Coordinates of C-alpha atoms in Angstrom, one line a residue:
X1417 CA 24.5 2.8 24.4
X1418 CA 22.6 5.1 26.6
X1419 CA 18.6 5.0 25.5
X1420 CA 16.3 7.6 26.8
X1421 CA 13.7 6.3 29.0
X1422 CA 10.5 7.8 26.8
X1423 CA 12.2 5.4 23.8
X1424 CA 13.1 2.0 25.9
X1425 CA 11.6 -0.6 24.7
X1426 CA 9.4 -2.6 27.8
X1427 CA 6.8 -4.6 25.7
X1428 CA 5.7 -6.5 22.7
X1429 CA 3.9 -3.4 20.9
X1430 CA 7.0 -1.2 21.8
X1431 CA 8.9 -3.7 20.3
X1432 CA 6.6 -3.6 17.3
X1433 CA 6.6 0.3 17.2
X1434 CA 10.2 0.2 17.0
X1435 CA 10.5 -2.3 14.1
X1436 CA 7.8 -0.4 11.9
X1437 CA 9.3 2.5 12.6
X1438 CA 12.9 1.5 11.4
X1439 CA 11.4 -0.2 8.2
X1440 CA 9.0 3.2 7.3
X1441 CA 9.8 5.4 4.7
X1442 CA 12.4 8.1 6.1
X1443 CA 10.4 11.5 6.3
X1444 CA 12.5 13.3 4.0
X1445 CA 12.3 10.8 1.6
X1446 CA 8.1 10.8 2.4
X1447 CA 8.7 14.5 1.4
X1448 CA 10.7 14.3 -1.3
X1449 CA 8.4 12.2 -3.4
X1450 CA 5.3 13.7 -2.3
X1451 CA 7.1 17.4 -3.4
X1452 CA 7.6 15.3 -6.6
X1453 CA 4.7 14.4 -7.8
X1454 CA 3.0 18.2 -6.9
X1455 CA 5.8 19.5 -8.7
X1456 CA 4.8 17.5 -11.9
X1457 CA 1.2 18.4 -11.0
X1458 CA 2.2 22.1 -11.5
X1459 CA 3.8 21.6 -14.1
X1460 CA 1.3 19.9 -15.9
X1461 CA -1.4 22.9 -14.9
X1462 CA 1.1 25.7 -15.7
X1463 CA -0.9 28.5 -18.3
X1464 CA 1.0 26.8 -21.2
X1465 CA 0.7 23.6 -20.9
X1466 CA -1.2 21.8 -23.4
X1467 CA -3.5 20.0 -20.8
X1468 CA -3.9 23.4 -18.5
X1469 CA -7.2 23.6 -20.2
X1470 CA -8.3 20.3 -19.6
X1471 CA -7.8 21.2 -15.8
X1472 CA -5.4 18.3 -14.0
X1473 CA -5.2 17.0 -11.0
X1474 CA -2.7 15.1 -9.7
X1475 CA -3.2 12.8 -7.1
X1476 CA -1.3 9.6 -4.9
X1477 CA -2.6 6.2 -5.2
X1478 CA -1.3 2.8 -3.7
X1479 CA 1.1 3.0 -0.4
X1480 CA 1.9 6.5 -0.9
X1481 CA -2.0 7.4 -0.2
X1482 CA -2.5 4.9 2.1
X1483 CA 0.3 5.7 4.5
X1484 CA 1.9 1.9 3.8
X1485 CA 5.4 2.6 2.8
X1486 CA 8.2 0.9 4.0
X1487 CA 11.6 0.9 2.6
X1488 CA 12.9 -2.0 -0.1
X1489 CA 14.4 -4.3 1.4
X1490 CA 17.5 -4.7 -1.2
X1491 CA 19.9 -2.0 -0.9
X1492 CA 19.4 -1.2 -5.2
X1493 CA 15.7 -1.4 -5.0
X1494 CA 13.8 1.9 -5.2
X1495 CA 10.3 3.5 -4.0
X1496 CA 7.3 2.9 -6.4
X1497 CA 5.5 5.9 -6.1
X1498 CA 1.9 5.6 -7.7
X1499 CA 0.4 8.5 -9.3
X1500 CA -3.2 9.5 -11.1
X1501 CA -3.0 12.1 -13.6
X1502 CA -6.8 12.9 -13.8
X1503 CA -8.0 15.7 -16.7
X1504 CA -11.3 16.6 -15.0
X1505 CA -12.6 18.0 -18.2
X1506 CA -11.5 15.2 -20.3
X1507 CA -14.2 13.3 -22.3
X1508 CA -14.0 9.6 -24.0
X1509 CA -16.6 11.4 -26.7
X1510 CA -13.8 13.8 -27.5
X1511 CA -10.2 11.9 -27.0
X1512 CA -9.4 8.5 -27.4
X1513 CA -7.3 6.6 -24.8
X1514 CA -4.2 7.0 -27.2
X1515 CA -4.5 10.8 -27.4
X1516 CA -4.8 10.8 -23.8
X1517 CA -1.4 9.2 -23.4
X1518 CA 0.1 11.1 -26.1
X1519 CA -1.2 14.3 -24.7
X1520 CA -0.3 13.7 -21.2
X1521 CA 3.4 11.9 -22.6
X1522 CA 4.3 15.6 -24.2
X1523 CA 4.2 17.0 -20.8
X1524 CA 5.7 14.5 -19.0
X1525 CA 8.7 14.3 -21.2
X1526 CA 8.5 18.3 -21.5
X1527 CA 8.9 18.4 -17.8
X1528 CA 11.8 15.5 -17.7
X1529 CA 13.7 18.0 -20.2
X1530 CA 13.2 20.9 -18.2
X1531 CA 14.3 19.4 -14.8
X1532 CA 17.5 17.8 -16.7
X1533 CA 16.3 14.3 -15.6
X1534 CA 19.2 11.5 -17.0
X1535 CA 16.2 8.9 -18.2
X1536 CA 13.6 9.9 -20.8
X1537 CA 9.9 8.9 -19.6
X1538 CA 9.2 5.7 -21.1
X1539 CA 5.7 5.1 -22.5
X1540 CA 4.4 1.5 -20.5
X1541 CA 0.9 -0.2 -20.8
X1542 CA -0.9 2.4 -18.5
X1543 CA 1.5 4.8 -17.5
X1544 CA 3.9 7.0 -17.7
X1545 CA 7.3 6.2 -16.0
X1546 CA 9.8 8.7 -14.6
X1547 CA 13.0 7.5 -12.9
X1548 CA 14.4 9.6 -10.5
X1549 CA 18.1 8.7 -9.7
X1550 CA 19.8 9.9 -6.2
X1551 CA 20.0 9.3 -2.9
X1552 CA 16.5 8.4 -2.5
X1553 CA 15.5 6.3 -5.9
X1554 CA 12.6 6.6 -7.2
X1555 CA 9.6 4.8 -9.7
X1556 CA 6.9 7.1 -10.5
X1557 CA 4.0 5.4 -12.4
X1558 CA 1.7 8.6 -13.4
X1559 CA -1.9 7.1 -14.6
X1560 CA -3.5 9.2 -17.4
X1561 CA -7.2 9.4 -16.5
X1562 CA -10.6 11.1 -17.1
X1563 CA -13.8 11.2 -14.8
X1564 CA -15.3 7.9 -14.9
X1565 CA -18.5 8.2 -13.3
X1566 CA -21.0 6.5 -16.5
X1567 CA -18.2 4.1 -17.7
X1568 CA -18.4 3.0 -14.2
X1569 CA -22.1 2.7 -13.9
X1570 CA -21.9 0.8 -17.4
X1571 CA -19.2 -1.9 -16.0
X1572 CA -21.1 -2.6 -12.6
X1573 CA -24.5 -3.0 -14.3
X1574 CA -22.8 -4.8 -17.1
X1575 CA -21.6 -7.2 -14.1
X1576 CA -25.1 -7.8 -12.7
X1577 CA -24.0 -5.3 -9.6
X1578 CA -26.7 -3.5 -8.0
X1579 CA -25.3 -0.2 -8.4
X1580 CA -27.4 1.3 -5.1
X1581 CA -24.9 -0.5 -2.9
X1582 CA -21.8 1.3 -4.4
X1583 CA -23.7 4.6 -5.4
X1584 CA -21.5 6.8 -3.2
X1585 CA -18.0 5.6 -4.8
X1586 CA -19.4 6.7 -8.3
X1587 CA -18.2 10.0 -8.2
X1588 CA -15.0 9.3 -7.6
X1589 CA -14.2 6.7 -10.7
X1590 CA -12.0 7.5 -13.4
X1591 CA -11.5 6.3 -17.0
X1592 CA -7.9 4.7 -17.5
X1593 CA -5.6 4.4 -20.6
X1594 CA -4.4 1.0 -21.4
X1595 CA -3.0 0.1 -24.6
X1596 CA -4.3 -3.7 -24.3
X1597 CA -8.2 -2.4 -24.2
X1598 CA -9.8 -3.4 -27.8
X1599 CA -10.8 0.2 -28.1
X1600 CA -7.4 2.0 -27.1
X1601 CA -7.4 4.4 -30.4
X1602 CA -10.7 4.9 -30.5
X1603 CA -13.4 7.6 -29.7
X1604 CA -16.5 6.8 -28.1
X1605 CA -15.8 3.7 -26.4
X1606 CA -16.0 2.7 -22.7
X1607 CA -12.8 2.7 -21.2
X1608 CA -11.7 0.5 -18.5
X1609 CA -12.6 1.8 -15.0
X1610 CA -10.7 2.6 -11.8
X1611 CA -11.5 4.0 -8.2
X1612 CA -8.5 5.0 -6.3
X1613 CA -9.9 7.5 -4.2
X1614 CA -13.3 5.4 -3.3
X1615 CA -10.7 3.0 -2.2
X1616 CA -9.2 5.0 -0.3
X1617 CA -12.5 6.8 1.3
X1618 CA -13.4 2.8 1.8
X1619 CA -10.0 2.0 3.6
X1620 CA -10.3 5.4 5.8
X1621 CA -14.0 4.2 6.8
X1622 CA -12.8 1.1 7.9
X1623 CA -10.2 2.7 10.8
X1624 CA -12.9 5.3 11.0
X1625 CA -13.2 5.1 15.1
X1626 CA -9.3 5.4 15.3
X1627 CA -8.6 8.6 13.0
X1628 CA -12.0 10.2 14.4
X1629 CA -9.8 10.0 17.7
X1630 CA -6.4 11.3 16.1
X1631 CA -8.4 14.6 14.3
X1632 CA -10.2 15.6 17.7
X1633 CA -6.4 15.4 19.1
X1634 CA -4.9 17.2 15.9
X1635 CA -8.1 19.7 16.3
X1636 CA -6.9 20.3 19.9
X1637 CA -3.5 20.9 19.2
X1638 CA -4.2 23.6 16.8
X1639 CA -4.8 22.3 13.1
X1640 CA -8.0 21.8 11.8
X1641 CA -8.8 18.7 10.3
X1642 CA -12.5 19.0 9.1
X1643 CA -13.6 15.5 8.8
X1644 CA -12.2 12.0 8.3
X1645 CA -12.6 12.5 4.3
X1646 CA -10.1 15.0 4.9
X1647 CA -7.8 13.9 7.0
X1648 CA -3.9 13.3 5.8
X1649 CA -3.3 9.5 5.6
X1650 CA 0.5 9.8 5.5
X1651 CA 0.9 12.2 8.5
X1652 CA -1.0 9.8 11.3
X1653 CA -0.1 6.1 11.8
X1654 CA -3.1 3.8 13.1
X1655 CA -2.3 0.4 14.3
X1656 CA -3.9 -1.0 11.0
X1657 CA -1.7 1.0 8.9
X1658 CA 1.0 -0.6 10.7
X1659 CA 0.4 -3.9 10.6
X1660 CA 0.3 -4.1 7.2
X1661 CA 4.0 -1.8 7.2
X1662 CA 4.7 -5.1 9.3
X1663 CA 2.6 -7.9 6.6
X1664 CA 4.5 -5.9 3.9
X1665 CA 8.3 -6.2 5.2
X1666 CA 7.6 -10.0 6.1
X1667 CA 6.1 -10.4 2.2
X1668 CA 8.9 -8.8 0.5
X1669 CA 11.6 -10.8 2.7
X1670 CA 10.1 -14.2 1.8
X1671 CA 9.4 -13.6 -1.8
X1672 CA 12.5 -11.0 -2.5
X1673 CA 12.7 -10.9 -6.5
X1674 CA 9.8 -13.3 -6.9
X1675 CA 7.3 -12.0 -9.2
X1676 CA 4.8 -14.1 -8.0
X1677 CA 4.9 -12.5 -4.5
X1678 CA 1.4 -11.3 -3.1
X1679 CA 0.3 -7.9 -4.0
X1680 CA 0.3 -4.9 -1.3
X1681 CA -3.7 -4.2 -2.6
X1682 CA -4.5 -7.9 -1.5
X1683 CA -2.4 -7.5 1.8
X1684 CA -4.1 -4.8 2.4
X1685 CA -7.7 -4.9 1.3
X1686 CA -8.0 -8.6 3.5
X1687 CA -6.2 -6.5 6.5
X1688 CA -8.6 -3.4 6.2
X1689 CA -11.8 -5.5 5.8
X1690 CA -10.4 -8.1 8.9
X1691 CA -9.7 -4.6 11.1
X1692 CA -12.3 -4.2 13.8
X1693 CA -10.7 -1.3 16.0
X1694 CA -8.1 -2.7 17.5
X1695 CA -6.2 -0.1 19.8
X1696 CA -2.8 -1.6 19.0
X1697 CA -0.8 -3.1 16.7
X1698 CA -0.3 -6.3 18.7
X1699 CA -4.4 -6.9 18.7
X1700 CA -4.9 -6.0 15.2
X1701 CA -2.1 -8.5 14.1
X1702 CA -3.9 -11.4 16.8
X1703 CA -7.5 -10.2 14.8
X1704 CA -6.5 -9.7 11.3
X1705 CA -4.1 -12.5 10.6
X1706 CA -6.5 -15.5 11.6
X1707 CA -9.4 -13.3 9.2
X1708 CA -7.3 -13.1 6.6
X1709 CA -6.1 -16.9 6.3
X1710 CA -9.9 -17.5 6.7
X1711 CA -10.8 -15.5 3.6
X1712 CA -8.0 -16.9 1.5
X1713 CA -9.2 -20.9 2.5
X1714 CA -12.7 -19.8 1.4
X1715 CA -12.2 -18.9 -1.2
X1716 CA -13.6 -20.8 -4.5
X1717 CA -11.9 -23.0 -7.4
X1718 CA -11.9 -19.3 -9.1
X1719 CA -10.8 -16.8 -6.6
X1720 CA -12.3 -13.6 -6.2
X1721 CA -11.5 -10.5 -4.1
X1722 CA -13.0 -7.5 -5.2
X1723 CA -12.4 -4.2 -5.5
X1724 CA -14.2 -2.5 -1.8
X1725 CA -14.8 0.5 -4.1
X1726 CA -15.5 -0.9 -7.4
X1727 CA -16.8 -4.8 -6.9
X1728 CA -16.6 -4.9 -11.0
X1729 CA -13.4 -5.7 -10.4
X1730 CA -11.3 -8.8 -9.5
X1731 CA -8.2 -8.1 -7.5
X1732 CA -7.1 -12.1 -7.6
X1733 CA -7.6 -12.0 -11.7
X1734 CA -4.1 -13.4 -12.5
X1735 CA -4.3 -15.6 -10.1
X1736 CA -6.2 -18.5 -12.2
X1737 CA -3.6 -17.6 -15.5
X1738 CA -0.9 -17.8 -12.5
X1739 CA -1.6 -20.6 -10.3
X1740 CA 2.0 -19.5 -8.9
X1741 CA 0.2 -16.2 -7.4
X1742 CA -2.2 -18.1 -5.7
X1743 CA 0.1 -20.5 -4.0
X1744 CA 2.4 -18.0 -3.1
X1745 CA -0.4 -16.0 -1.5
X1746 CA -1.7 -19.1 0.5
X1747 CA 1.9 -19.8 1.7
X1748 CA 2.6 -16.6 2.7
X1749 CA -0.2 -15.9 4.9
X1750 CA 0.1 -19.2 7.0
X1751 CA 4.1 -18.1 7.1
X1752 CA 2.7 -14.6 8.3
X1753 CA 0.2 -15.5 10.9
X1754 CA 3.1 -18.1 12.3
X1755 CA 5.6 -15.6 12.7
X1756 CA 3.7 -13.1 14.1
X1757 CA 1.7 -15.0 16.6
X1758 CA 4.6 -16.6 17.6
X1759 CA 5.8 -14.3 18.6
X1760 CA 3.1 -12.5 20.5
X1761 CA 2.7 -15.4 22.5
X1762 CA 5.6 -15.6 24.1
X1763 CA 6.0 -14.6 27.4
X1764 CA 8.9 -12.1 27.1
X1765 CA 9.2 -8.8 24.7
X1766 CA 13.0 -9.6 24.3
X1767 CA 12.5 -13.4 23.3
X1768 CA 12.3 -12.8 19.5
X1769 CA 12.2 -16.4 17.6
X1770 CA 14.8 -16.9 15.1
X1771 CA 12.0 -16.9 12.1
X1772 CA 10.5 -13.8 13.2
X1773 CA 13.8 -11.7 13.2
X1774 CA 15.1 -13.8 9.7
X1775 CA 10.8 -12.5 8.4
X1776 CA 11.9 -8.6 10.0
X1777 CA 15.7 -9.2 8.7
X1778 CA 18.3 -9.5 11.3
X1779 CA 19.7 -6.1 10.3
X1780 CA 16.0 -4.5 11.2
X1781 CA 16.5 -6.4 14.4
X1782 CA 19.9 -5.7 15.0
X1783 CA 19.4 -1.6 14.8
X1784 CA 16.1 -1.9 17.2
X1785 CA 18.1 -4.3 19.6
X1786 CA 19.7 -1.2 21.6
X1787 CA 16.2 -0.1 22.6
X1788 CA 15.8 -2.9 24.5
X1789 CA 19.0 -2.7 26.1
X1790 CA 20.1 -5.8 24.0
X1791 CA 23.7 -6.1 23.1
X1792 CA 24.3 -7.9 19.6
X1793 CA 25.1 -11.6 21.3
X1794 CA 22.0 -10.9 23.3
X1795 CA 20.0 -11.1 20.4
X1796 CA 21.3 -14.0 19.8
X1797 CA 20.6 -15.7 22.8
X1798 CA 17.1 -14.4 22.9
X1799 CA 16.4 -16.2 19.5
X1800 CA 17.6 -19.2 21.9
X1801 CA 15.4 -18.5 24.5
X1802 CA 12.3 -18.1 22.3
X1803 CA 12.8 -21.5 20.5
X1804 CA 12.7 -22.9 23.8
X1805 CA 9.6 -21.2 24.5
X1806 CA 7.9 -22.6 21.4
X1807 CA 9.2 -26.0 21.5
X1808 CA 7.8 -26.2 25.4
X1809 CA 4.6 -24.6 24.2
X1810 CA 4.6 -26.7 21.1
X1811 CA 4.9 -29.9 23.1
X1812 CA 2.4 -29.1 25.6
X1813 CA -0.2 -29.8 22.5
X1814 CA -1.4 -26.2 23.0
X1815 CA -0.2 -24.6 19.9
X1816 CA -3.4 -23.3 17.6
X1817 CA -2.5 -25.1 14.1
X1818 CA -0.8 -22.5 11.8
X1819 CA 1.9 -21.2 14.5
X1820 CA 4.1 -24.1 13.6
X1821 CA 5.1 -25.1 10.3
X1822 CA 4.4 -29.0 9.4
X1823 CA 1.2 -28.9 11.1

């Protein structure tokens, strides 16, 4: 196979590039959901809707707003593509959580009708779910919300927070629906809080140096990107945003179908707050990975991770009602930072060790193998070559601890 030169693989971070690059979200498939969810959003803000008055705004949360997807990694799995439903004029005074959903479930169902859609929306604990059924499956989860700027207030004094230090994200909090809260039918109440798009002002300022770079080269070019606060997550990939594409594929292949696995918001709230610049994927995996193990072992008998944009609240909260999650977690990360590291540290880009291909799949491996000029039994003897390299390094006593299992 004939590779152009500007796509040969010649070092560790191409070699890295390549792999996050085949595991990604295709682009039309990017487009396709994103052209999804606006559609709905139109819909839902069309003259005779019933909630046109109650102005919505539909917005990404999770991976999709973040610029983290990557593709299943069984062939029947499907996309989960998070989505806020926010009613900026909505009032707790006026509506209960349960007339929220209701409200919101009319249209959604309306629109599933209209677009001939094979599944009817079903009605889950805080969201609405459509399934979308072709070439490109997806989950869409839309969250029925109202501004949440005084419940939010209320829950971080309530928690003995100093709301001063968080005063900026408070304008950005929404109410939720969840049919668990005590006060789910009722008007008047305080609704559970949430803060998607602090978080993701919060996980932007932490790569701020890196997309400030990336806007003054999309300014040059032609399209005016006014500030960072602005700027399109899903359209520009930083090297943090990759690692955790990376952190995310090796997660899902080592818990696949284990509900227990650790959650892409702890992945990537440990990743963000461990980021300190780093140029390129291969530093920010050497930084982040020894950061994040060190945050997990620090942790206390009850584990706590909070929220960047909302401290009120725990993102490790199951983890002491599932001692499973925990576990998982703790023997993921030490997997992770072994894998990784591993293979960073050897000396040659086209020495990949057997558990880092296995952590990437073969298959992953086997489709980037051509940019290196590697034939399939190539491959193979590369995964040779670099458990050589580790068991030399490995008895040379110069291994740090967590690169090789059983020590």
């Amino acid at each position: 196979m004939n590779v152009p030169k500007d796509r040969q693989i010649t070092s560790k971070e191409g070699a890295l590039w390549a792999i996050v690059r085949e595991i990604s979200i295709p682009q039309t498939y990017d487009d396709k959901a994103r052209g999804r969810y606006r559609s709905i959003g139109e819909w839902l803000d069309r003259p005779d809707s019933k909630v046109h008055d109650l102005k919505p705004k539909i917005s990404a949360q999770g991976s999709f707003a973040l610029g983290t997807v990557i593709r299943p990694v069984g062939d029947g799995d499907a996309y989960d593509v998070d989505v806020v439903c926010e009613l900026e004029k909505g009032d707790h005074k006026h509506m209960s959580q349960a007339e929220l959903k209701s409200l919101v479930g009319i249209e959604i169902k309306a629109y599933a009708t209209r677009h001939q859609m094979k599944q009817v929306p079903q009605d889950g604990r805080r969201c609405w779910t459509m399934e979308y059924a072709d070439e490109a499956e997806f989950h869409m989860d839309i969250l029925p919300s109202i501004p949440g700027k005084n419940s939010y207030v209320a829950a971080m004094v309530a928690a003995g927070y100093d709301i001063n230090g968080v005063r900026s994200y408070t304008g950005t909090a929404i109410s939720i629906t969840d049919k668990k809260h005590c006060g789910y039918n009722d008007r008047g109440v305080t609704w559970l809080v949430s803060n998607p798009k602090g978080y993701l002002r919060w996980f932007r300022g932490r790569q701020y140096q890196m997309l400030e770079q990336r806007r003054a080269q999309m300014n040059a070019a032609g399209r005016v990107i006014a500030s960072v606060e602005d700027f399109p997550n899903h359209e520009v990939q930083t090297p943090l945003q990759n690692a955790i594409k990376l952190l995310k594929r090796h997660r899902d292949v080592m818990f696949d179908g284990d509900e227990h696995k650790p959650i892409s918001i702890i992945i990537s709230t440990l990743a963000a707050a461990s980021y300190n610049g780093e140029a390129t994927i291969s530093e920010t995996l050497r930084n982040i990975l020894p950061k994040m193990q060190r945050a997990i072992e620090d942790l206390g008998p009850v584990a706590v991770i909070p929220n960047p944009s909302y401290p009120a609240e725990n993102f490790a909260d199951k983890w002491q009602e599932k001692p499973a999650k925990r576990k998982n977690f703790e023997r993921w990360i030490a997997r992770a930072r072994q894998d990784f590291l591993a293979y960073l540290a050897g000396s040659r880009f086209d020495s990949i060790p057997p558990a880092f291909r296995d952590s990437m799949t073969a298959e992953t491996i086997r489709k980037v193998a051509p940019l290196m000029s590697l034939t399939t039994a190539a491959v193979a003897a590369s995964a040779a070559v670099a458990a050589e390299e580790a068991a030399a390094v490995k008895a040379s006593g110069t291994t740090t601890k967590p690169w090789f299992a059983g020590e």
